[in-house]
Short mmCIF file of C-alpha atoms in Angstrom, two decimals:
data_model
loop_
_atom_site.label_atom_id
_atom_site.label_comp_id
_atom_site.label_asym_id
_atom_site.label_seq_id
_atom_site.Cartn_x
_atom_site.Cartn_y
_atom_site.Cartn_z
CA MET W 6 67.72 80.70 88.08
CA ILE W 7 67.04 82.23 84.68
CA TYR W 8 63.74 83.65 85.89
CA GLY W 9 65.45 85.29 88.86
CA ILE W 10 68.15 86.90 86.70
CA THR W 11 65.51 88.06 84.21
CA PHE W 12 63.44 89.59 87.00
CA LEU W 13 66.44 91.44 88.47
CA LEU W 14 67.56 92.70 85.07
CA ILE W 15 64.07 93.98 84.22
CA ILE W 16 63.84 95.84 87.52
CA THR W 17 67.32 97.33 87.11
CA VAL W 18 66.72 98.47 83.54
CA TYR W 19 63.30 99.88 84.41
CA LEU W 20 64.60 101.97 87.30
CA GLN W 21 67.67 103.27 85.46
CA VAL W 22 65.87 104.04 82.21
CA ASN W 23 63.11 105.94 84.00
CA LYS W 24 65.66 108.04 85.84
CA LEU W 25 67.57 108.85 82.64
CA ILE W 26 64.39 109.71 80.73
CA GLU W 27 63.17 112.03 83.52
CA GLN W 28 66.52 113.83 83.52
CA GLU W 29 66.46 113.94 79.68
CA GLU W 30 69.93 112.47 79.36
CA LEU W 31 69.62 110.77 75.99
CA ARG W 32 73.34 110.20 75.40
CA GLU W 33 73.70 108.46 78.72
CA LEU W 34 70.56 106.45 78.02
CA LYS W 35 71.95 105.18 74.70
CA PHE W 36 75.27 104.26 76.29
CA TYR W 37 73.54 102.58 79.23
CA LEU W 38 71.34 100.49 76.94
CA ILE W 39 74.34 99.33 74.88
CA ILE W 40 76.35 98.35 77.97
CA MET W 41 73.31 96.69 79.56
CA ALA W 42 72.61 94.69 76.39
CA ILE W 43 76.17 93.35 76.48
CA ALA W 44 75.80 92.53 80.19
CA ILE W 45 72.51 90.71 79.56
CA LEU W 46 74.05 88.73 76.71
CA TYR W 47 76.95 87.60 78.87
CA SER W 48 74.68 86.87 81.85
CA TYR W 49 72.51 84.54 79.82
CA GLY W 50 75.57 83.16 78.06
CA THR W 51 77.07 82.14 81.37
CA LEU W 52 73.84 80.57 82.62
CA LEU W 53 73.12 78.70 79.39
CA GLU W 54 76.79 77.81 78.80
CA TRP W 55 77.03 79.52 75.42
CA ASN W 56 80.42 79.71 73.78
CA LEU W 57 80.93 83.49 73.82
CA PRO W 58 84.27 85.21 73.26
CA ARG W 59 85.89 86.56 76.40
CA PRO W 60 86.21 90.36 76.45
CA GLY W 61 89.88 90.04 77.39
CA SER W 62 90.66 88.06 74.26
CA ILE W 63 88.98 90.69 72.09
CA ILE W 64 91.04 93.45 73.69
CA THR W 65 94.21 91.37 73.29
CA LYS W 66 93.53 90.87 69.58
CA ILE W 67 93.14 94.61 69.11
CA TYR W 68 96.14 95.79 71.12
CA GLN W 69 98.65 92.95 70.62
CA PRO W 70 99.94 94.23 67.24
CA ILE W 71 100.34 97.73 68.67
CA SER W 72 102.18 96.37 71.70
CA ASN W 73 104.46 94.26 69.53
CA TYR W 74 105.28 97.25 67.35
CA ILE W 75 106.13 99.49 70.32
CA PHE W 76 107.92 97.11 72.68
CA ILE W 77 109.57 94.53 70.47
CA LYS W 78 112.50 95.85 68.53
CA GLN W 79 112.26 95.20 64.86
CA ARG W 80 115.27 93.59 63.21
#
């Protein structure tokens, strides 16, 4: 299973990176590589049962204090 995922990820990255390099879109290429690295990390993390933080919990930790400040009346 890991070999199949690796093969698909390599093909996807190769095709997308070539297209972005040909069009000379370096900002999009940097953003794509960052997002793809995160996706690869979580793909392998799921397959290998790593204990990775869920993205929803990270977002909750960031926005929970802001939400509490706005929606909960302070005494």
